[in-house]
Amino acid sequence: METKRIIIKDRENIKDEELSAAAQVLREGGLVAFPTETVYGLGGNALDEDAAKKIYAAKGRPCDNPLIAHISCAEELEPLVKEIPEAGRRLMEAFWPGPLTMIFPKSSKVPYGTTGGLDTVAVRMPDDPIANRLIALAGVPIAAPSANTSGRPSPTTADHVWQDMNGRIEMIIDGGPVGIGVESTIVDVSSPVPAVLRPGAITMEMLREVLGEVTIDPAILGPMSPGVRPKAPGMKYKHYAPKADLTLVEPEGMAMDQDQVMRMVETVRKLAEEKCSLGFRVGIICTDESASEYPRGLVRSIGARRSQASVAHNLYAVLREFDDLKVDFIFSESFTEDHLGQAIMNRLSKAAGYRIVRV
Ligand code: TXA
Ligand code: MG
């Protein structure tokens, strides 16, 4: 299949003509990748089981891993769900449109092919103007997982999508690099106490301010013990993973004062040097502040330590770059786990397969 690439020049002034061909592909059951504020999504009609099958095939994704249905306005939620619990209403009001996905009991309209056989459905209303307009023009809810091959880091540019999806889908809409860079926060509002199933840019602190009590699925916090199933089926897969062995160096206690950061940098440098001396290609994930501390290895700054937003924004691009550079080992600094740091550390720890050296 030939994949068409449509470039949107001015994202703040999108003309419907620029998106009408893509909307038609979606209505007719085809697949279109498009930017959202979090990562690029691989869209298909969420009410069409055959479209869902095509999404799983294009990604090489196990089909028990459910898809998120994307909507363009609040009115489009009701037909997809059995009820909207109070917590859901409050979160919609506070954070939609935006990087928040909520799990609701599903209505009969949503096929099991989209929800991986579950009686719940994940719904998100993206804030990105291209995503929002495209969904509205398609006139149907759009199932959209991240537009990467299953197991690879999520795409944050149209080039990343092209690398994984060229020849496998009808169309890619190129709206430039995304803003946030990590996937949406997922909150299950179908349970009595709302639970975070995946951390993202709507942080625990922000959720607590609106809801008071929020729990966190244990699968987010560390490697899964046998027999424990994460509530978001996707969190059980080795995910976000670069091809090389990634090791995360983490200070004990994670206060990240000056001393701890220095010790962490020293350990990353030592570990990298050991592997360099053995002739391996070694990648180092550091920050703007520490980049000059590493004399050996392929050194890439992931952003500024004082700006969590910059780190989230660059995270997947750096992992993909190390794939392209064919490094054997990657050593990475770690980050505080407050605010957006929880999402950053969740993705980095999973990318490392929880291979963590504590200093
Ligand atoms: O930011 C995002 O959410 C991006 C953009 C494209 O919107 N999408 C995304 O989709 O990250 P995906 O498919 O890569 O991740 C969806 C996650 C998976 O971990 C899946 O298991 C979980 O959501 N999920 C979907 N439906 C669910 C449900 N009914 N119950 C629990 N978890 C669900
Ligand atoms: Mg994904």
CSV table of C-alpha atoms and ligand atoms in Angstrom, one decimal:
chain,number,residue,atom,x,y,z
A,1,MET,CA,0.0,0.0,0.0
A,2,GLU,CA,1.3,3.5,-0.8
A,3,THR,CA,1.2,5.8,2.2
A,4,LYS,CA,0.3,9.4,1.5
A,5,ARG,CA,1.9,12.1,3.6
A,6,ILE,CA,-0.1,15.3,4.1
A,7,ILE,CA,1.8,18.3,5.5
A,8,ILE,CA,-0.1,20.8,7.6
A,9,LYS,CA,1.7,24.1,7.3
A,10,ASP,CA,-0.1,26.3,9.8
A,11,ARG,CA,-1.5,24.2,12.7
A,12,GLU,CA,-3.4,27.2,14.1
A,13,ASN,CA,-5.2,27.9,10.9
A,14,ILE,CA,-6.2,24.5,9.5
A,15,LYS,CA,-8.5,24.5,6.6
A,16,ASP,CA,-11.1,21.7,6.4
A,17,GLU,CA,-9.9,20.9,2.8
A,18,GLU,CA,-6.5,19.9,4.2
A,19,LEU,CA,-8.1,17.2,6.3
A,20,SER,CA,-11.2,16.1,4.2
A,21,ALA,CA,-9.4,13.3,2.3
A,22,ALA,CA,-8.1,11.9,5.6
A,23,ALA,CA,-11.5,12.1,7.2
A,24,GLN,CA,-12.9,10.2,4.2
A,25,VAL,CA,-10.3,7.4,4.6
A,26,LEU,CA,-11.3,7.1,8.3
A,27,ARG,CA,-15.0,7.0,7.4
A,28,GLU,CA,-14.4,4.3,4.8
A,29,GLY,CA,-12.6,2.0,7.3
A,30,GLY,CA,-9.0,3.0,6.5
A,31,LEU,CA,-6.1,4.1,8.8
A,32,VAL,CA,-4.7,7.6,9.2
A,33,ALA,CA,-1.8,8.6,11.5
A,34,PHE,CA,-2.2,12.0,13.0
A,35,PRO,CA,-0.5,14.3,15.6
A,36,THR,CA,-2.0,14.8,19.1
A,37,GLU,CA,-0.6,16.9,21.9
A,38,THR,CA,0.9,13.7,23.5
A,39,VAL,CA,2.3,11.4,20.7
A,40,TYR,CA,1.2,10.6,17.2
A,41,GLY,CA,-1.8,8.3,17.0
A,42,LEU,CA,-2.8,5.6,14.5
A,43,GLY,CA,-6.4,6.3,13.8
A,44,GLY,CA,-9.3,4.1,12.6
A,45,ASN,CA,-13.1,4.1,13.1
A,46,ALA,CA,-13.6,3.0,16.7
A,47,LEU,CA,-17.1,1.6,15.9
A,48,ASP,CA,-15.8,-0.6,13.1
A,49,GLU,CA,-14.3,-3.9,14.2
A,50,ASP,CA,-12.5,-4.4,10.9
A,51,ALA,CA,-10.8,-1.0,11.3
A,52,ALA,CA,-9.6,-2.2,14.8
A,53,LYS,CA,-8.3,-5.4,13.2
A,54,LYS,CA,-6.3,-3.3,10.7
A,55,ILE,CA,-4.8,-1.2,13.5
A,56,TYR,CA,-3.6,-4.3,15.4
A,57,ALA,CA,-2.1,-5.7,12.2
A,58,ALA,CA,-0.3,-2.5,11.2
A,59,LYS,CA,1.2,-2.2,14.7
A,60,GLY,CA,1.8,-5.9,15.2
A,61,ARG,CA,0.0,-5.4,18.5
A,62,PRO,CA,-1.6,-8.2,20.5
A,63,CYS,CA,-5.4,-7.8,20.1
A,64,ASP,CA,-6.2,-8.2,23.9
A,65,ASN,CA,-4.6,-4.7,24.3
A,66,PRO,CA,-7.5,-2.3,24.1
A,67,LEU,CA,-7.6,0.9,22.1
A,68,ILE,CA,-8.5,4.5,23.2
A,69,ALA,CA,-11.5,6.0,21.5
A,70,HIS,CA,-10.9,9.7,20.7
A,71,ILE,CA,-13.7,12.2,20.5
A,72,SER,CA,-13.8,15.9,19.4
A,73,CYS,CA,-16.4,17.3,21.9
A,74,ALA,CA,-18.2,16.3,25.2
A,75,GLU,CA,-21.4,15.4,23.4
A,76,GLU,CA,-19.7,12.5,21.7
A,77,LEU,CA,-19.0,10.8,25.0
A,78,GLU,CA,-22.5,9.8,25.9
A,79,PRO,CA,-23.2,7.3,23.1
A,80,LEU,CA,-20.0,5.4,23.9
A,81,VAL,CA,-20.6,4.8,27.7
A,82,LYS,CA,-23.2,3.3,30.0
A,83,GLU,CA,-22.8,6.0,32.5
A,84,ILE,CA,-20.6,9.0,33.4
A,85,PRO,CA,-19.6,8.7,37.1
A,86,GLU,CA,-19.3,11.9,39.1
A,87,ALA,CA,-15.5,11.7,39.1
A,88,GLY,CA,-15.6,11.5,35.3
A,89,ARG,CA,-17.7,14.6,35.0
A,90,ARG,CA,-15.3,16.5,37.2
A,91,LEU,CA,-12.3,15.4,35.3
A,92,MET,CA,-13.9,16.2,32.0
A,93,GLU,CA,-14.6,19.7,33.2
A,94,ALA,CA,-11.1,20.2,34.5
A,95,PHE,CA,-8.9,18.6,31.8
A,96,TRP,CA,-10.8,18.0,28.5
A,97,PRO,CA,-9.8,18.7,25.9
A,98,GLY,CA,-6.3,17.5,26.9
A,99,PRO,CA,-3.9,14.7,27.7
A,100,LEU,CA,-6.3,12.7,29.9
A,101,THR,CA,-7.9,9.3,29.1
A,102,MET,CA,-10.7,8.0,31.2
A,103,ILE,CA,-12.1,4.4,31.5
A,104,PHE,CA,-15.9,4.1,31.5
A,105,PRO,CA,-18.3,1.2,31.4
A,106,LYS,CA,-18.9,0.8,27.7
A,107,SER,CA,-22.2,1.0,25.8
A,108,SER,CA,-23.3,-1.7,23.4
A,109,LYS,CA,-22.3,0.6,20.5
A,110,VAL,CA,-18.6,0.1,21.1
A,111,PRO,CA,-17.4,-3.3,19.7
A,112,TYR,CA,-15.4,-5.7,21.8
A,113,GLY,CA,-12.9,-5.6,18.9
A,114,THR,CA,-12.0,-2.1,20.0
A,115,THR,CA,-11.9,-2.8,23.8
A,116,GLY,CA,-9.9,-6.0,23.6
A,117,GLY,CA,-12.9,-7.9,24.9
A,118,LEU,CA,-13.4,-5.6,28.0
A,119,ASP,CA,-16.7,-4.2,29.2
A,120,THR,CA,-15.0,-0.8,29.7
A,121,VAL,CA,-13.9,1.7,27.1
A,122,ALA,CA,-11.1,4.2,27.3
A,123,VAL,CA,-12.0,7.7,25.9
A,124,ARG,CA,-10.0,10.8,25.3
A,125,MET,CA,-10.7,14.2,23.9
A,126,PRO,CA,-7.4,15.6,22.4
A,127,ASP,CA,-6.6,19.2,22.5
A,128,ASP,CA,-4.4,19.3,19.4
A,129,PRO,CA,-6.2,21.3,16.7
A,130,ILE,CA,-5.4,18.8,13.9
A,131,ALA,CA,-6.6,15.8,15.9
A,132,ASN,CA,-9.7,17.6,17.1
A,133,ARG,CA,-10.7,18.8,13.6
A,134,LEU,CA,-10.0,15.5,12.0
A,135,ILE,CA,-12.2,13.6,14.5
A,136,ALA,CA,-15.0,16.1,14.0
A,137,LEU,CA,-14.8,15.9,10.2
A,138,ALA,CA,-14.7,12.0,10.3
A,139,GLY,CA,-17.9,12.1,12.2
A,140,VAL,CA,-17.1,8.9,14.1
A,141,PRO,CA,-15.0,8.3,17.3
A,142,ILE,CA,-11.5,7.4,16.3
A,143,ALA,CA,-9.6,4.5,17.9
A,144,ALA,CA,-6.0,5.6,18.1
A,145,PRO,CA,-3.1,3.8,19.8
A,146,SER,CA,0.3,5.4,19.5
A,147,ALA,CA,1.4,5.1,15.9
A,148,ASN,CA,4.5,3.0,16.5
A,149,THR,CA,5.3,-0.6,15.8
A,150,SER,CA,4.3,-2.5,19.0
A,151,GLY,CA,7.2,-2.5,21.4
A,152,ARG,CA,9.0,0.5,19.9
A,153,PRO,CA,9.1,3.9,21.5
A,154,SER,CA,6.0,6.0,20.7
A,155,PRO,CA,6.4,8.5,17.8
A,156,THR,CA,6.7,12.2,18.5
A,157,THR,CA,7.3,13.3,14.9
A,158,ALA,CA,5.8,12.3,11.6
A,159,ASP,CA,9.2,10.9,10.6
A,160,HIS,CA,9.0,8.5,13.5
A,161,VAL,CA,5.6,7.4,12.2
A,162,TRP,CA,7.0,7.1,8.7
A,163,GLN,CA,9.8,4.8,9.8
A,164,ASP,CA,7.3,2.4,11.4
A,165,MET,CA,4.2,2.7,9.2
A,166,ASN,CA,5.2,3.5,5.7
A,167,GLY,CA,3.4,1.1,3.4
A,168,ARG,CA,1.1,-0.2,6.1
A,169,ILE,CA,-1.5,2.6,6.3
A,170,GLU,CA,-3.3,4.9,3.9
A,171,MET,CA,-2.1,8.2,5.2
A,172,ILE,CA,0.1,10.2,7.6
A,173,ILE,CA,-0.7,13.7,8.6
A,174,ASP,CA,2.5,15.6,9.3
A,175,GLY,CA,1.8,18.4,11.9
A,176,GLY,CA,5.4,18.7,13.1
A,177,PRO,CA,6.7,17.6,16.4
A,178,VAL,CA,4.2,17.0,19.2
A,179,GLY,CA,4.1,19.2,22.3
A,180,ILE,CA,4.1,16.9,25.4
A,181,GLY,CA,6.0,13.8,24.2
A,182,VAL,CA,4.6,11.1,26.5
A,183,GLU,CA,1.2,9.4,26.3
A,184,SER,CA,-1.9,10.6,28.1
A,185,THR,CA,-2.6,10.0,31.8
A,186,ILE,CA,-5.1,7.1,32.1
A,187,VAL,CA,-7.6,7.3,35.0
A,188,ASP,CA,-10.2,4.5,35.7
A,189,VAL,CA,-13.3,6.3,36.8
A,190,SER,CA,-15.4,3.1,36.6
A,191,SER,CA,-14.1,1.9,40.0
A,192,PRO,CA,-15.3,3.4,43.3
A,193,VAL,CA,-12.1,5.3,44.0
A,194,PRO,CA,-10.6,6.7,40.7
A,195,ALA,CA,-7.3,5.0,39.9
A,196,VAL,CA,-4.4,6.1,37.7
A,197,LEU,CA,-3.4,3.3,35.3
A,198,ARG,CA,-0.7,5.3,33.4
A,199,PRO,CA,0.9,8.5,34.5
A,200,GLY,CA,1.1,11.4,32.1
A,201,ALA,CA,1.0,15.2,31.8
A,202,ILE,CA,-2.2,15.4,33.9
A,203,THR,CA,-0.3,14.7,37.1
A,204,MET,CA,-1.2,13.0,40.4
A,205,GLU,CA,-1.0,16.4,42.0
A,206,MET,CA,-3.5,17.9,39.5
A,207,LEU,CA,-5.9,14.9,39.8
A,208,ARG,CA,-5.8,15.1,43.6
A,209,GLU,CA,-6.7,18.8,43.5
A,210,VAL,CA,-9.9,18.0,41.6
A,211,LEU,CA,-10.9,14.6,43.1
A,212,GLY,CA,-9.3,14.5,46.5
A,213,GLU,CA,-8.7,10.7,46.7
A,214,VAL,CA,-7.0,9.0,43.8
A,215,THR,CA,-5.1,5.7,43.9
A,216,ILE,CA,-2.4,4.4,41.7
A,217,ASP,CA,-2.3,1.0,40.0
A,218,PRO,CA,0.7,-0.9,41.6
A,219,ALA,CA,1.8,-1.9,38.1
A,220,ILE,CA,3.0,1.7,37.5
A,221,LEU,CA,5.4,1.7,40.4
A,222,GLY,CA,7.7,-1.2,39.7
A,223,PRO,CA,8.2,-4.5,38.0
A,224,MET,CA,5.1,-6.7,38.2
A,225,SER,CA,5.1,-9.6,40.6
A,226,PRO,CA,3.9,-12.8,39.1
A,227,GLY,CA,0.1,-13.1,39.3
A,228,VAL,CA,-0.5,-9.3,39.6
A,229,ARG,CA,-2.3,-8.0,36.5
A,230,PRO,CA,-2.1,-4.3,35.6
A,231,LYS,CA,-5.5,-2.8,35.0
A,232,ALA,CA,-4.4,-1.3,31.7
A,233,PRO,CA,-3.5,-4.4,29.7
A,234,GLY,CA,-0.9,-2.4,27.7
A,235,MET,CA,1.2,-1.8,30.8
A,236,LYS,CA,2.1,-5.5,31.0
A,237,TYR,CA,4.0,-5.6,27.7
A,238,LYS,CA,7.6,-4.7,27.4
A,239,HIS,CA,7.0,-1.3,26.0
A,240,TYR,CA,8.7,1.9,25.0
A,241,ALA,CA,11.8,-0.2,24.6
A,242,PRO,CA,15.0,0.8,22.7
A,243,LYS,CA,16.9,-2.0,21.0
A,244,ALA,CA,19.9,-1.7,23.2
A,245,ASP,CA,20.1,-2.7,26.9
A,246,LEU,CA,19.2,0.4,28.9
A,247,THR,CA,20.3,0.8,32.5
A,248,LEU,CA,19.0,3.6,34.7
A,249,VAL,CA,21.2,5.0,37.4
A,250,GLU,CA,19.1,6.3,40.3
A,251,PRO,CA,20.1,7.9,43.6
A,252,GLU,CA,18.8,6.2,46.7
A,253,GLY,CA,15.8,8.2,48.2
A,254,MET,CA,15.6,10.3,45.0
A,255,ALA,CA,16.0,13.7,46.8
A,256,MET,CA,18.2,14.7,43.8
A,257,ASP,CA,20.2,17.3,45.7
A,258,GLN,CA,23.5,18.5,44.2
A,259,ASP,CA,25.5,15.7,45.8
A,260,GLN,CA,23.2,13.0,44.6
A,261,VAL,CA,23.2,14.3,41.1
A,262,MET,CA,27.0,14.4,41.1
A,263,ARG,CA,27.2,10.8,42.3
A,264,MET,CA,24.7,9.7,39.7
A,265,VAL,CA,26.6,11.4,36.9
A,266,GLU,CA,29.9,9.8,38.2
A,267,THR,CA,28.3,6.4,38.1
A,268,VAL,CA,26.8,6.8,34.6
A,269,ARG,CA,30.3,8.0,33.4
A,270,LYS,CA,32.0,4.9,35.0
A,271,LEU,CA,29.6,2.4,33.7
A,272,ALA,CA,29.7,3.9,30.2
A,273,GLU,CA,33.5,3.9,30.2
A,274,GLU,CA,33.7,0.3,31.2
A,275,LYS,CA,31.6,-0.7,28.2
A,276,CYS,CA,33.5,1.7,25.9
A,277,SER,CA,36.8,0.1,26.9
A,278,LEU,CA,35.4,-3.3,25.9
A,279,GLY,CA,34.7,-2.0,22.4
A,280,PHE,CA,31.0,-1.6,22.7
A,281,ARG,CA,29.0,1.3,21.3
A,282,VAL,CA,27.6,3.1,24.2
A,283,GLY,CA,24.8,5.8,24.5
A,284,ILE,CA,24.5,8.1,27.4
A,285,ILE,CA,21.2,9.9,28.3
A,286,CYS,CA,22.1,13.0,30.2
A,287,THR,CA,20.8,16.6,30.7
A,288,ASP,CA,21.9,20.0,29.4
A,289,GLU,CA,23.4,20.6,32.8
A,290,SER,CA,25.6,17.4,32.8
A,291,ALA,CA,26.4,16.9,29.1
A,292,SER,CA,30.0,18.2,29.4
A,293,GLU,CA,30.8,15.6,32.2
A,294,TYR,CA,31.0,12.7,29.8
A,295,PRO,CA,34.2,12.3,27.8
A,296,ARG,CA,33.3,9.0,26.2
A,297,GLY,CA,30.3,7.4,24.5
A,298,LEU,CA,27.5,8.9,22.3
A,299,VAL,CA,26.2,11.6,24.6
A,300,ARG,CA,22.6,12.9,24.1
A,301,SER,CA,20.9,15.4,26.3
A,302,ILE,CA,17.3,14.6,27.0
A,303,GLY,CA,16.5,18.2,28.1
A,304,ALA,CA,17.1,20.4,31.1
A,305,ARG,CA,16.9,18.9,34.6
A,306,ARG,CA,15.1,22.0,35.7
A,307,SER,CA,12.5,21.6,33.0
A,308,GLN,CA,10.5,18.3,33.2
A,309,ALA,CA,8.5,19.4,30.1
A,310,SER,CA,11.7,19.4,28.0
A,311,VAL,CA,12.7,16.0,29.3
A,312,ALA,CA,9.3,14.5,28.4
A,313,HIS,CA,9.3,16.2,25.1
A,314,ASN,CA,12.6,14.6,24.0
A,315,LEU,CA,12.5,11.2,25.7
A,316,TYR,CA,11.2,9.0,22.9
A,317,ALA,CA,13.2,10.9,20.2
A,318,VAL,CA,16.4,10.2,22.1
A,319,LEU,CA,15.5,6.4,22.5
A,320,ARG,CA,14.8,6.2,18.7
A,321,GLU,CA,18.0,8.0,17.9
A,322,PHE,CA,20.0,5.4,19.8
A,323,ASP,CA,18.2,2.7,17.9
A,324,ASP,CA,19.3,4.4,14.6
A,325,LEU,CA,22.9,4.7,16.0
A,326,LYS,CA,22.8,1.0,16.8
A,327,VAL,CA,24.3,1.3,20.2
A,328,ASP,CA,24.8,-1.9,22.3
A,329,PHE,CA,24.2,-0.3,25.8
A,330,ILE,CA,22.6,2.9,27.0
A,331,PHE,CA,23.1,4.4,30.5
A,332,SER,CA,20.7,7.0,31.6
A,333,GLU,CA,20.5,9.5,34.4
A,334,SER,CA,17.2,9.5,36.3
A,335,PHE,CA,14.8,12.2,37.5
A,336,THR,CA,12.6,13.2,40.5
A,337,GLU,CA,9.2,11.5,40.5
A,338,ASP,CA,7.0,14.5,41.3
A,339,HIS,CA,4.6,16.1,38.8
A,340,LEU,CA,5.5,15.2,35.2
A,341,GLY,CA,8.6,13.3,36.6
A,342,GLN,CA,6.3,10.4,37.5
A,343,ALA,CA,5.5,9.8,33.8
A,344,ILE,CA,9.1,10.3,32.8
A,345,MET,CA,10.4,7.8,35.3
A,346,ASN,CA,7.6,5.3,34.5
A,347,ARG,CA,8.6,5.3,30.8
A,348,LEU,CA,12.3,5.2,31.5
A,349,SER,CA,12.0,2.4,34.0
A,350,LYS,CA,9.9,0.4,31.6
A,351,ALA,CA,12.3,1.1,28.7
A,352,ALA,CA,15.1,-0.2,31.1
A,353,GLY,CA,13.1,-3.3,31.9
A,354,TYR,CA,13.6,-2.1,35.5
A,355,ARG,CA,17.3,-2.6,35.2
A,356,ILE,CA,18.2,0.1,37.8
A,357,VAL,CA,21.6,0.7,39.5
A,358,ARG,CA,21.2,2.6,42.8
A,359,VAL,CA,23.9,4.9,44.0
B,1,TXA,O1,-1.7,9.9,24.5
B,1,TXA,C1,-2.3,8.8,24.2
B,1,TXA,O2,-3.1,8.3,25.0
B,1,TXA,C2,-2.0,8.3,22.8
B,1,TXA,C3,-2.6,9.3,21.8
B,1,TXA,C4,-2.5,8.7,20.4
B,1,TXA,O3,-3.9,9.6,22.1
B,1,TXA,N1,-2.6,7.0,22.7
B,1,TXA,C5,-2.1,5.9,23.3
B,1,TXA,O4,-2.7,4.7,23.0
B,1,TXA,O5,-1.1,5.9,24.1
B,1,TXA,P1,-2.1,3.3,23.3
B,1,TXA,O6,-3.0,2.3,22.6
B,1,TXA,O7,-0.7,3.2,22.9
B,1,TXA,O8,-2.2,3.1,24.8
B,1,TXA,C6,-3.5,2.8,25.4
B,1,TXA,C7,-3.4,2.3,26.8
B,1,TXA,C8,-2.9,0.8,26.8
B,1,TXA,O9,-2.0,0.6,27.9
B,1,TXA,C9,-4.2,0.1,27.0
B,1,TXA,O10,-4.0,-1.2,27.7
B,1,TXA,C10,-5.0,1.0,27.9
B,1,TXA,O11,-4.7,2.3,27.3
B,1,TXA,N2,-6.4,0.8,27.8
B,1,TXA,C11,-7.2,1.1,26.7
B,1,TXA,N3,-8.5,0.7,27.0
B,1,TXA,C12,-8.5,0.3,28.3
B,1,TXA,C13,-9.6,-0.2,29.2
B,1,TXA,N4,-10.8,-0.3,28.7
B,1,TXA,N5,-9.2,-0.5,30.4
B,1,TXA,C14,-7.9,-0.4,30.8
B,1,TXA,N6,-6.9,0.1,30.1
B,1,TXA,C15,-7.2,0.4,28.8
B,2,MG,MG,1.4,2.8,22.8
